[in-house]
Structure formats: C-alpha cells, structure tokens
XYZ file of C-alpha atoms in Angstrom:
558
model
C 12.793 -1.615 19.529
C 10.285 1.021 19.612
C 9.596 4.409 21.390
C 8.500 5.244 24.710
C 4.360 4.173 25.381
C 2.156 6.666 26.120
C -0.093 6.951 29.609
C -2.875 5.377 27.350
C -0.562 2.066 26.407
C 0.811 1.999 30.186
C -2.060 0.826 32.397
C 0.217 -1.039 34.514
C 3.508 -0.389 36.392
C 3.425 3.203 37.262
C 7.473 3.418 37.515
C 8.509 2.994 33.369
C 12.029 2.665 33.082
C 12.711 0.538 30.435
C 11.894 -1.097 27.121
C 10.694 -1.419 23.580
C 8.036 0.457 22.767
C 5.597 0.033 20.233
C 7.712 -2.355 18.638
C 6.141 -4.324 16.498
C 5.284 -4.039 12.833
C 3.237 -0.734 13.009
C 2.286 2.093 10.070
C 3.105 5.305 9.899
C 1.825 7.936 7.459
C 1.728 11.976 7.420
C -0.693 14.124 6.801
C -0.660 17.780 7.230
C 2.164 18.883 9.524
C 1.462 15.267 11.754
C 3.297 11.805 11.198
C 0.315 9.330 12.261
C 1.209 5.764 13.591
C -1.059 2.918 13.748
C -1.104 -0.814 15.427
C 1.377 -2.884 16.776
C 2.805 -4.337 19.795
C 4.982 -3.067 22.828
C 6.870 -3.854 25.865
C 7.445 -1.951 28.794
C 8.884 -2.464 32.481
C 9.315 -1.585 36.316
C 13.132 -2.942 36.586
C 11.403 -5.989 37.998
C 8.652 -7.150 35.682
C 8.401 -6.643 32.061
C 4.363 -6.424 30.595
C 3.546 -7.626 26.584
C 0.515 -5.689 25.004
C -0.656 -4.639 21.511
C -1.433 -0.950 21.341
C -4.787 0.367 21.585
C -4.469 4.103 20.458
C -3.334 5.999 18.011
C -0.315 8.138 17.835
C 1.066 11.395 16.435
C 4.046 13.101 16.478
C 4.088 17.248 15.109
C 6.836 17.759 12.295
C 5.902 21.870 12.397
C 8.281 22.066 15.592
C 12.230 20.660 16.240
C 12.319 18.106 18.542
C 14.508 15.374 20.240
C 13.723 11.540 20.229
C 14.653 11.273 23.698
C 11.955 14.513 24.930
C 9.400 14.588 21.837
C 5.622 14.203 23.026
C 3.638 11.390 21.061
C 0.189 12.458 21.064
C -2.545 9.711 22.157
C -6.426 9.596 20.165
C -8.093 6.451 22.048
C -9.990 4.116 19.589
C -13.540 3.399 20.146
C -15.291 -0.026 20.652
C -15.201 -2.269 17.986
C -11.745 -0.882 16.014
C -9.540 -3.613 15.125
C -6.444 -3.847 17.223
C -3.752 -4.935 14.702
C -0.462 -5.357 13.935
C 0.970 -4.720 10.197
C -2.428 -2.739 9.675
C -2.939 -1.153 6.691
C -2.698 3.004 6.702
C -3.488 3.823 3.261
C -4.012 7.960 3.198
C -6.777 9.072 0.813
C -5.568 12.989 0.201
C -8.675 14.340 -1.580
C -11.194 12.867 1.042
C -8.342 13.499 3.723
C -8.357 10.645 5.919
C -6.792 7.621 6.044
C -8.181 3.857 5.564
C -7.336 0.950 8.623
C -8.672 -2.509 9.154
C -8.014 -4.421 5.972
C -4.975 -6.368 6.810
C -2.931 -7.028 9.350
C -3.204 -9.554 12.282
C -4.426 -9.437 16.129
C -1.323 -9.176 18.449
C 0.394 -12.799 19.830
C 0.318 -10.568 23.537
C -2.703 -10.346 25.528
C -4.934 -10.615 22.369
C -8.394 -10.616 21.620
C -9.840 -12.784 19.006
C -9.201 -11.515 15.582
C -11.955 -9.303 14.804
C -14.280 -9.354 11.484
C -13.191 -8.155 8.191
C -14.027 -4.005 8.520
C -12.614 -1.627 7.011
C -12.393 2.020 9.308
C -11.062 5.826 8.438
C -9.484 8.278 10.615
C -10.348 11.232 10.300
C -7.254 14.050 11.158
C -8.749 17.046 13.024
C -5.321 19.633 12.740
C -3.971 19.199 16.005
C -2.786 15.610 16.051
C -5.966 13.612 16.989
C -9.317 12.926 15.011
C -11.869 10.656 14.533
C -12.437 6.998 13.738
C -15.742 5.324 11.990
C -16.728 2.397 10.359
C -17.149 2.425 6.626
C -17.402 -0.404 5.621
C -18.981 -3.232 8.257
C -18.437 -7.084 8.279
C -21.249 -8.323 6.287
C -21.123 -5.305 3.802
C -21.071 -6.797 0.022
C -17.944 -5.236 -0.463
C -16.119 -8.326 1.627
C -17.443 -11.045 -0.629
C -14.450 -12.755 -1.950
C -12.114 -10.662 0.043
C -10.640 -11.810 3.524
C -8.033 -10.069 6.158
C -4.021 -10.749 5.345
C -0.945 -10.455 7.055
C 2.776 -9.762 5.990
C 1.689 -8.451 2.518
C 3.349 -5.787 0.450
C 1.070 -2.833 0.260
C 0.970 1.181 -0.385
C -1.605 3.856 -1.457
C -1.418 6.831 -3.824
C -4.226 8.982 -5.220
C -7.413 6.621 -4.896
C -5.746 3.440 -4.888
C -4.087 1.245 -2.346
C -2.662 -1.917 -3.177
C -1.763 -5.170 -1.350
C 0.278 -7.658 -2.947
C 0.532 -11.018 -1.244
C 0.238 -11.977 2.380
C -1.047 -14.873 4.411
C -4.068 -15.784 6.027
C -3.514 -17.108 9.564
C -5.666 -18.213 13.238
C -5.040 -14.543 14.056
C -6.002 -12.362 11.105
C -9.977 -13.278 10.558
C -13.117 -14.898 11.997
C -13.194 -16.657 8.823
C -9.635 -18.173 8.879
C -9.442 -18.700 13.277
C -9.204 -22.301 12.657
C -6.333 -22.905 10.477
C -3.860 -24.617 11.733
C -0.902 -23.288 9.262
C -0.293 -20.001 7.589
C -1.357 -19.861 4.213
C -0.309 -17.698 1.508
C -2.787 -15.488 -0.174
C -1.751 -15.136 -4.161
C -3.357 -11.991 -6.023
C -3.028 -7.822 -5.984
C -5.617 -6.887 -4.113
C -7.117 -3.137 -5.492
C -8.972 -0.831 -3.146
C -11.030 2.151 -4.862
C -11.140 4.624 -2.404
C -13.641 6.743 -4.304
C -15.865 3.818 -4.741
C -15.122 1.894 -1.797
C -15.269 -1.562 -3.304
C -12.067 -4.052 -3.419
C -11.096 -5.687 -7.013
C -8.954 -9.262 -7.166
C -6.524 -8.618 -9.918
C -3.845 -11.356 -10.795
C -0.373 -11.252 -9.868
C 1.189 -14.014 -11.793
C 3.457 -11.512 -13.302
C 5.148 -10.677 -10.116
C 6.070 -14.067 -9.450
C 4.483 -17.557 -10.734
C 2.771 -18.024 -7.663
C 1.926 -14.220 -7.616
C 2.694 -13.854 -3.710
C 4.976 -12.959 -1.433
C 5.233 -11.738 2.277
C 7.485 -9.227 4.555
C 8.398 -7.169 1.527
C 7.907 -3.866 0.683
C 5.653 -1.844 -1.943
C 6.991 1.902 -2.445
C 5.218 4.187 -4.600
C 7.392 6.864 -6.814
C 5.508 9.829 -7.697
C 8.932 10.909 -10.003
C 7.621 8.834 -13.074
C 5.284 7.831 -14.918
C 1.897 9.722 -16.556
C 0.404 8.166 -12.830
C 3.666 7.317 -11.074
C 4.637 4.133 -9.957
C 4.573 1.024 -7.690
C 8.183 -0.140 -6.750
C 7.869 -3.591 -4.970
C 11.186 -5.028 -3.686
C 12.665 -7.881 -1.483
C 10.705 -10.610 1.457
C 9.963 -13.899 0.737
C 7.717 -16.948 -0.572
C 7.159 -18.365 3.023
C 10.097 -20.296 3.002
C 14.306 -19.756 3.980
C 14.284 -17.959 -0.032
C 14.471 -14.554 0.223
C 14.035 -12.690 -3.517
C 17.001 -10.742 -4.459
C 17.218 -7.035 -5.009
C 18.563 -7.596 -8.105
C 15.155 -7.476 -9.846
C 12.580 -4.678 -8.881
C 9.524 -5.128 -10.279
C 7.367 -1.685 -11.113
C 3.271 -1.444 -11.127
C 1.524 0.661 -13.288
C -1.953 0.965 -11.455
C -3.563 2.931 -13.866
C -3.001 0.647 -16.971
C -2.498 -2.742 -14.690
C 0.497 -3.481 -15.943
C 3.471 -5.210 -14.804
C 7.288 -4.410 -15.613
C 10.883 -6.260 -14.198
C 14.184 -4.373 -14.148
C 17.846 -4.971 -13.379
C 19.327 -3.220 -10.818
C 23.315 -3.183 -10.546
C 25.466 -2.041 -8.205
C 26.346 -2.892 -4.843
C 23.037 -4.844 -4.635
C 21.667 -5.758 -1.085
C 21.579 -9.367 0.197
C 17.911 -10.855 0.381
C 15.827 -10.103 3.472
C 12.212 -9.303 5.163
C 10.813 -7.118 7.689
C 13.049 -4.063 6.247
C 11.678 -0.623 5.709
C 11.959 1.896 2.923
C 11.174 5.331 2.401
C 12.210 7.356 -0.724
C 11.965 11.076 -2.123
C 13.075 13.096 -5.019
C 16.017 15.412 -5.038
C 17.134 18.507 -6.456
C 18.660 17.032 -9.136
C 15.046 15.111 -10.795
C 16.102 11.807 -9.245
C 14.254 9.973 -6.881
C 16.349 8.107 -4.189
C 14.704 5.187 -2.168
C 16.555 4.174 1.027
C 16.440 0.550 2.492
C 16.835 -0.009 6.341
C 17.589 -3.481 8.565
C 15.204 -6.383 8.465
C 16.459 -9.979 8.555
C 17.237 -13.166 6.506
C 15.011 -14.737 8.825
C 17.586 -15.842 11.350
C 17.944 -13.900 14.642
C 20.478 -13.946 17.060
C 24.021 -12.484 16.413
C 24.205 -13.636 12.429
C 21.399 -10.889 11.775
C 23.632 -8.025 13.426
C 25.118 -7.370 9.742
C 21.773 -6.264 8.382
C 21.983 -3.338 9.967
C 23.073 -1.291 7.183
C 21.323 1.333 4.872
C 21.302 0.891 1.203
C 20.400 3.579 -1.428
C 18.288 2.362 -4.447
C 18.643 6.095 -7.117
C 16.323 6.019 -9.938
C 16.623 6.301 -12.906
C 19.473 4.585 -13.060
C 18.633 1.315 -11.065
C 21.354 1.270 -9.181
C 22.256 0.327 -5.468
C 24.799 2.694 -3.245
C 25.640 1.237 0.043
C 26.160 3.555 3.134
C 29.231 2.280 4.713
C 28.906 2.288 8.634
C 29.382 -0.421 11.365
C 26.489 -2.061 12.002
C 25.676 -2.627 15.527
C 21.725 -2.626 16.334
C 19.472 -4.280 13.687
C 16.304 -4.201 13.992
C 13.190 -5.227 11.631
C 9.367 -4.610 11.559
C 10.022 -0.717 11.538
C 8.647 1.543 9.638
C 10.033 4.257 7.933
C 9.037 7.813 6.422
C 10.904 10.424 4.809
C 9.857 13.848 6.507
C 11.044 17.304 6.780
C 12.930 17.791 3.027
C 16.129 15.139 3.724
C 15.230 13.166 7.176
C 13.942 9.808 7.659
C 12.141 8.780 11.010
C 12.750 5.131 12.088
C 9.711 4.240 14.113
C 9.773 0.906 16.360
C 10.915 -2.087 15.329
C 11.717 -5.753 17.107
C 15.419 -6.742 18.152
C 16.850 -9.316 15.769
C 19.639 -10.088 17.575
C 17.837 -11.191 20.586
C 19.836 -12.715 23.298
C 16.812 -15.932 22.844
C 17.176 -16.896 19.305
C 16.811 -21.353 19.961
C 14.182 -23.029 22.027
C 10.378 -22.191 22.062
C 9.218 -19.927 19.768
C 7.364 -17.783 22.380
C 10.436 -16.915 24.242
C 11.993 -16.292 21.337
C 9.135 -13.463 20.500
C 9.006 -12.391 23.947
C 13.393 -11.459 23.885
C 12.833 -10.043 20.686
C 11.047 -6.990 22.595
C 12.856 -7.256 25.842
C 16.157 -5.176 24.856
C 16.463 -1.759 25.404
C 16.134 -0.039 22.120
C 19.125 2.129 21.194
C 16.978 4.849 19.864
C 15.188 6.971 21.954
C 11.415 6.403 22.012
C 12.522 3.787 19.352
C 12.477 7.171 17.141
C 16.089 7.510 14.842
C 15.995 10.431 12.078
C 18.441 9.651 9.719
C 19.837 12.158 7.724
C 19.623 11.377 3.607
C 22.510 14.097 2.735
C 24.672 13.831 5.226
C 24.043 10.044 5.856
C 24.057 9.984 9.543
C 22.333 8.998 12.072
C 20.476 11.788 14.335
C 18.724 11.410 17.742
C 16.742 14.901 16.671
C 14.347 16.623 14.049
C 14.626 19.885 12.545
C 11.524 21.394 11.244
C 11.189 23.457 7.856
C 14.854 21.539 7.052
C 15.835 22.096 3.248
C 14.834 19.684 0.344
C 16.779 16.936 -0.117
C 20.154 17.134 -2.060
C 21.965 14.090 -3.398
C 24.957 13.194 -0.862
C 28.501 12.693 -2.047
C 27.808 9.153 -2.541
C 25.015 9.573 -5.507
C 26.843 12.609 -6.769
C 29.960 10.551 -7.416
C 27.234 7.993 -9.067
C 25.928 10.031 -11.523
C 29.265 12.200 -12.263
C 31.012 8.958 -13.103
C 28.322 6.710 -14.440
C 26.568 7.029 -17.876
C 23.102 6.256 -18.202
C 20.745 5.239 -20.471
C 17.154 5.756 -20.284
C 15.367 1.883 -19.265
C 11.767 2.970 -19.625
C 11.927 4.748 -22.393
C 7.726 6.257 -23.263
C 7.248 5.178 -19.318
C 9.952 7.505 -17.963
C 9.763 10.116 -20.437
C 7.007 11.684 -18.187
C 7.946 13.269 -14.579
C 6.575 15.104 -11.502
C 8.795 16.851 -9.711
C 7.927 18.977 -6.184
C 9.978 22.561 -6.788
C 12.904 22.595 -4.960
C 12.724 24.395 -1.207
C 9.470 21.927 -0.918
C 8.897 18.676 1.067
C 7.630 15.485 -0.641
C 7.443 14.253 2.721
C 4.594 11.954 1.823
C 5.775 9.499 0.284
C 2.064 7.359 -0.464
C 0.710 10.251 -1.895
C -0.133 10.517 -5.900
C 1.714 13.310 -8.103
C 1.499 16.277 -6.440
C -0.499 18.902 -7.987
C 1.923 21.627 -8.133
C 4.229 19.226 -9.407
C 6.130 20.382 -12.312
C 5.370 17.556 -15.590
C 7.982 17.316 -18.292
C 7.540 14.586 -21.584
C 11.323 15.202 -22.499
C 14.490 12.543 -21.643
C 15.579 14.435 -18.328
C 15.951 11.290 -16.916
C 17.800 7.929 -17.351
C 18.446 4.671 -16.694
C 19.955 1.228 -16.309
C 24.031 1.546 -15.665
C 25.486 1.169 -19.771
C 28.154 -1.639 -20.168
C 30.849 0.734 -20.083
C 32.031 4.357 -19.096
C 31.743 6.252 -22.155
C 34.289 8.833 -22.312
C 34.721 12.208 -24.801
C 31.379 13.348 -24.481
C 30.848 17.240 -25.107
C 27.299 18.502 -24.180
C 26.414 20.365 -27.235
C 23.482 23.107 -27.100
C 22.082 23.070 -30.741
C 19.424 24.727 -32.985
C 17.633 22.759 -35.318
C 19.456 23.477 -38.647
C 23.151 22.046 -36.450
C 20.607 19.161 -34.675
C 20.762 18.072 -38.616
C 24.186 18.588 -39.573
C 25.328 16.172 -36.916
C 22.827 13.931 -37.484
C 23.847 13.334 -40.883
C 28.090 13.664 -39.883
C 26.618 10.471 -37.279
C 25.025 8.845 -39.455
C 28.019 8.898 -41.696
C 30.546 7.884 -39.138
C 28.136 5.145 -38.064
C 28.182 6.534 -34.403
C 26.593 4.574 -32.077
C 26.393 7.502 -29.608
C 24.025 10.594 -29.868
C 25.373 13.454 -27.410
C 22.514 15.086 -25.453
C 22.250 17.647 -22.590
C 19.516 17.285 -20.453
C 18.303 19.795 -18.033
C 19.135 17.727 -14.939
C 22.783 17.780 -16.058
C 22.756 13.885 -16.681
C 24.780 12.640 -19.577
C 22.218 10.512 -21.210
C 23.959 9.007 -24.697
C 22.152 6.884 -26.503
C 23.889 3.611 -26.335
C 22.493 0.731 -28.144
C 24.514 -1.711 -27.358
C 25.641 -1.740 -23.722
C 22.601 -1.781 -21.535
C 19.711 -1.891 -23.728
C 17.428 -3.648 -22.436
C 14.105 -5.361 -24.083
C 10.345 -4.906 -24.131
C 8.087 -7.945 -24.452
C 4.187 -8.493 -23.915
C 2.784 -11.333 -23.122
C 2.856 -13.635 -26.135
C 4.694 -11.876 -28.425
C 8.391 -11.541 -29.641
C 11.191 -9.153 -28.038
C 11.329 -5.879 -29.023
C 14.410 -3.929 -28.775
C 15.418 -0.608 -26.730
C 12.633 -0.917 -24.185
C 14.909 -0.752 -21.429
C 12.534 -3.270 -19.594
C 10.311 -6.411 -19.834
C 6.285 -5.500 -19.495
C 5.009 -8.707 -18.221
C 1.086 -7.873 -18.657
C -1.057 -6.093 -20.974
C -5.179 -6.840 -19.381
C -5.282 -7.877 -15.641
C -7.486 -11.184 -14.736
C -9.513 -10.756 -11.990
C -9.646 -13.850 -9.587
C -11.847 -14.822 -6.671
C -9.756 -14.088 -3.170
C -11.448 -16.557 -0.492
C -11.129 -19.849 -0.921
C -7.970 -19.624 -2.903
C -5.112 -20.492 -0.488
C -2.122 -22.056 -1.413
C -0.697 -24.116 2.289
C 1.875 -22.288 3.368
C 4.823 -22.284 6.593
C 3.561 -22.028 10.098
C 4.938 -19.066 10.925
C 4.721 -19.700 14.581
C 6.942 -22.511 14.585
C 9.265 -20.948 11.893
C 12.236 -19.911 14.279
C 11.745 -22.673 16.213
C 12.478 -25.097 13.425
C 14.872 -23.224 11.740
C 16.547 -23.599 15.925
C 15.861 -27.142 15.430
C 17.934 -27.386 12.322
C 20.924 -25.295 13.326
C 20.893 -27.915 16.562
C-alpha cells in the first residue's frame, strides 16, 4: 500500500497504471508548512509487468494548500552519491538547528538492493519550498560509531535534542559490519543521540523489559506532560509469535533517564507490530494518541481484523475503540497528525496478501502487489469526526475531542497517576496546530504546575460530586467538616472541567525505585533512578531469522 511514485522512482515502464507505492516501512516528519518522507520500498506496473525497487529520493507533500490524495503532487529532492538507501530509516527533526537527522538505522531494501552501506549518519537540510539539501555529518570511521552499529525494526522518536532508539536487530542487510550473519539478532539497549553534540550514548534498557529490547513497536513522544515531556513506547514484539500487550505503556523521561510502567484500561487493543501512531493535544488539555493497523504477524485473511483505529486519551490511560468494519489492513505505514485534527496515512504493505504460505519471497513480493485502496497510498483520517477522508484541508481547526472521548471523560472519574510528573503541562493555545508531533514543548506553549489533569480510570463511578469554587478561609472549613466525616473524597474543579476527586482507594496506584519499598499514591511504578551505560557492538543476543519467519510460521499452520 503506498502512494503513487514519482518520475524520479519510475525509471521503467512509461505507462503506470497500477500499484503500491512507496510501500514499505518509510518516515515521515513535518517541518514548516512540508510533511517530509524518507526510505522505503515500492511497486509499480504496466498492466503486464510489475517492477520491485527501494526509493531513491526524497519526498514532500505542502500542508499550506487543500488537496486530494488521488491529484496531490509529491515533490521529488534526488539524493546524492553515497546516501544510504533505507528502509525504516530514522527521521529524527532537530528544530533549533532545523534539519532533520537520516542514516542511523534502518536496513537496505530486499528489492534490487545494494549492499548495506557503512554506519553514517546524514541531515537534510529543508530549503522552504519542499526540497533541500543532504550532507554527511558524521562519516563511517568517525569516533562517534565506536560501539554503535546500524539497527532495524527498533522503536525510536526525537524531541528537542534528543532522539531515541529502543531495541532493534542487527541483520545481513543493515551494516558492513553485520553482512555476514546468518540470523537476525536482537540489539538490547536505548540508544541516545545528542544532536547538539553529535555523539551517541548506550544507556540500559532493562527496565523496559528484562532483555531491554524489542522490535516493530512504536515510541511516541507527548509534549502535554512532564517538566520535558515524555516518551510513550507501546506494543511489537521480542522476535518471536509474543506480541506485548497494550495493557502496559511504559513512559521515558529523557531528561532524568528514568523509566515508569502504567495500566491502561479500557477497551485495550490486541497485541501487534508494524502499526502506526500519531497523537496531539486537544482543546480540552488532553492529549489523544491514535493507533492504526499492523499485524500479529500472520498475513493472509486472519490479519483483515486489524484494521481498526484505537484511541489511547491521556491522562486517563485509557483505550476508546473506533467502531468501523475493517476491510483493508495494512502495516509498515506511517502516520502524522497534521493540519489541527487530520492524520495522513502514508504507505504501508498489504497484510492480507493473496500469497501468505510458500516461499517467503513471494510472500514479500504479494504483499506489495495489491492495489492500495488509498489514493497515492495517502488516507487523512479525521480525529473529530472519526472518518476516513480521501482529502486535506489546510488551516483546518485544532483538534476537539469527538463524541467518543467526550462521553469518556463526562462519565468516567479520574484520578491523577503521575502525580509531581503530571502536575506540569504544555499546552499549544487553542486555534494552533501541534502538527509535529517529535517536536519538544513548544515555546509558546502555555506551562501550568496545578492538577488540571488526571489519570488512571478509579475503581468505581463516583457519584454526588458538586464542583465547589472556594476561598481560602471555606478551603478550611471543609477540610476540617472532611476530616471529621472521614471522607475519602476531596471535591476539586479543575480548569479543564475534569472531575478529579481524590480517591485513595480505587485506582491508586504505587511508586517504587529500584531497591526500595512501595510507596503509596504514586499513581505509577518508576523502574530506574541512574541509567548504566553499556557497550552496543558486540552485544547481540541470537535472535529469529526474520526472512524465514512467515515461511515457518506457513510451515506450521501446514
């Protein structure tokens, strides 16, 4: 699935008429009024033959103008000589030094590829209009590589100066270093780029899981909360048939290094990998984050049911399903929330591929041979309305909750989860786009230390709750009439209009650092206090062989 190539990507048949387009695992970030896309595969045809490439340019699309998926112009910047050609590249946007970083991870194309090129690391430049420039920043052979190697399938995201990647395997087809191994292997560790400095740090990840890896997930970063904000990692896989659950979504501080776990309830999603997520605050000082497609790792018609759309709404934790039939899933998409309440859906392979047994290169080779349903491979999803749109409108308003989280919040009671951590928020004024969504707190964000916001569902509705507006000398009356009746509710009105009692009891979660007792009324578990920093080459665990994956997994069914 994937969006129409451009004359660049299409140096074969002249007579297009068909196909997925660039489909596989790609980035996407914007900057300025562009959305910029990077890497990735594509198919395209003639009606009689069918052609397999990995892209070699660089695409934008213009968010200052309307536009329709089926007619929208993708603007093509050529790559010069020596760029990595990679799918699942990184895209991490530095917005001070205003360009973005490519080249650290990601893997060289299965179709018509060259040999995986050196560890480099390149930026892009943005001129304005859609193109730019690319340069090398840091070379193979620069110091800044020694213990640090190429990765694929990891969970990664920027914000401010930092990018992260969580995770990910080393394979034949992500370095020079690794071109001889035979299996996957799984790469444990958070790997920390400065972008002021330049320089990559090893940091452990132990806390995330006990083998501190993962692959085909996806890192999210919330501006909302946090002094910093923070890094919302969710869902793939250890390299096995286990997917992790969504019932757990672990939360990275970067600026203090540590680690956190929370519940989520609600109508939690079933495990999966190669989904996409995009997120953005609303009007009401919550911050939704919407989960699209992937995969169990099955394909074939069992994996046409994860196509569905579920809504993770912070602060409270808690999953809202968007109910609609589910008919084209896709995964290895990307996805960006743009123009105030849209989401574009860029690319993406077909799960349910009509070749889902047998060899596992026709297996790859029918997951990009089905027309793609959306246009270009582009789908703009609405986040009020929640509906699917085949066009983009410019300038659109900020988002505003839908019906669906309205109805959450108007019949839930929360509690606040993070308690010190959440106290703090950033907030983009409403009538503005946080269409970004790698970028750090913005800087006309508006800050707030007071409990606007709250958290995990309470273990009951709470009913006869009056929001009281008090001055100090009543504030102490009814403390003391509370105390006396041994209340174990505290009524509170919050600007956001949330009903946040306090609530002891039900849904109080619990604090603990490493080595030391639980303490009560954190809302959360933080799960490290000082990072270790670890060596990265040399430390693979053996992993799957993720070229033969499906075709085992055939084997088995057979």
């Amino acid at each position: 699935m994937s969006f129409c190539p451009t004359p660049e990507d299409l140096p074969r048949p002249s007579r297009v008429t068909k196909i997925r387009s660039p489909a596989s695992p790609r980035r996407a970030a914007v900057a300025g009024k562009y959305i910029y896309i990077e890497g990735g595969e594509l198919a395209f045809g003639n009606g009689v033959t069918t052609v397999y490439q990995y892209s070699s340019s660089t695409l934008s699309i213009d968010l200052s103008q309307d536009w329709v998926n089926a007619t929208v112009v993708l603007q093509s910047t050529n790559k010069p000589s020596g760029t990595p050609q990679l799918s699942y590249p990184s895209l991490w946007w530095d917005e001070r030094g205003s360009i973005f970083y490519s080249g650290a991870t990601g893997r060289t194309s299965y179709f018509d590829s060259p040999k995986p090129p050196p560890s480099s690391l390149w930026s892009f430049k943005p001129d304005g209009t859609g193109s730019g420039a690319w340069a090398e920043v840091l070379p193979a052979g620069d110091d800044a590589w020694v213990n640090v190697i190429r990765t694929a399938y990891g969970y990664q995201a920027s914000a401010g100066s930092t990018a992260l990647v969580l995770g990910g395997v080393a394979t034949s087809k992500t370095s020079p270093e690794t071109e001889d191994l035979s299996r996957d292997t799984l790469q444990p560790g958070l790997l920390d780029f400065d972008m002021r400095t330049r320089r990559f740090t090893n940091l452990s990840a132990t806390d995330f899981n006990a083998n501190g890896t993962g692959i085909q997930g996806q890192m999210h970063f919330v501006p909302s909360f946090g002094p910093d904000g923070l890094f919302v990692i969710m869902g793939g896989n250890n390299a096995s048939d286990h997917q992790y659950g969504f019932d757990q979504i672990t939360l990275y501080d970067a600026a203090s290094h540590r680690w956190y776990n929370q519940s989520a309830t609600g109508n939690v999603p079933r495990g999966r990998q190669e989904f996409c997520v995009a997120g953005v605050n609303s009007t009401e000082k919550t911050y939704e984050i919407f989960l699209y497609g992937g995969d169990d790792g099955h394909l074939g018609p069992e994996a046409v049911s994860y196509d569905e759309i579920y809504i993770l709404t912070l602060p409270a934790f808690s999953w809202v399903k968007v109910q609609y039939p589910p008919q084209s899933p896709r995964g290895g998409h990307t996805c960006n929330a743009v123009g105030g309440s849209q989401i574009i859906s860029i690319g993406g392979f077909d799960v349910n591929s009509t070749v889902y047994l047998g060899q596992y290169d026709d297996i790859r080779e029918s997951m990009f041979n089905s027309t793609d349903p959306f246009a270009q491979g582009l789908g703009i999803f609405n986040m009020t309305s929640l509906a699917w749109e085949d066009h983009y409108t410019a300038n659109a308003p900020a988002y505003v909750q839908s019906e669906l989280i309205r109805t959450f919040y108007t019949d839930k009671y929360v509690t606040p989860p993070l308690n010190e951590l959440f106290k703090t928020t950033h907030f983009t004024p409403v009538g503005t786009s946080d269409s970004n969504s790698t970028g750090a707190p913005a800087p006309n964000a508006q800050s707030s230390s007071g409990h606007d916001h709250a958290g995990v569902i309470a273990g009951g509705v709470v009913g006869g709750i009056v929001g009281l507006a008090v001055v100090a000398g009543i504030v102490f009356y009814f403390y003391k009439l509370m105390k006396r009746r041994n209340a174990a509710e505290q009524n509170q009105s919050s600007s956001n209009g949330l009903r946040t009692p306090v609530h002891p009891q039900a849904g109080a979660a619990q604090e603990m650092q490493v080595g030391s007792a639980q303490l009560e009324g954190q809302g959360i578990q933080e799960m490290q206090q000082h990072p270790s920093e670890m060596p990265a080459y040399g430390r693979f665990r053996e992993g799957y062989d993720r070229e033969a994956r499906h075709e085992l997994e055939a084997a088995q069914r057979r």
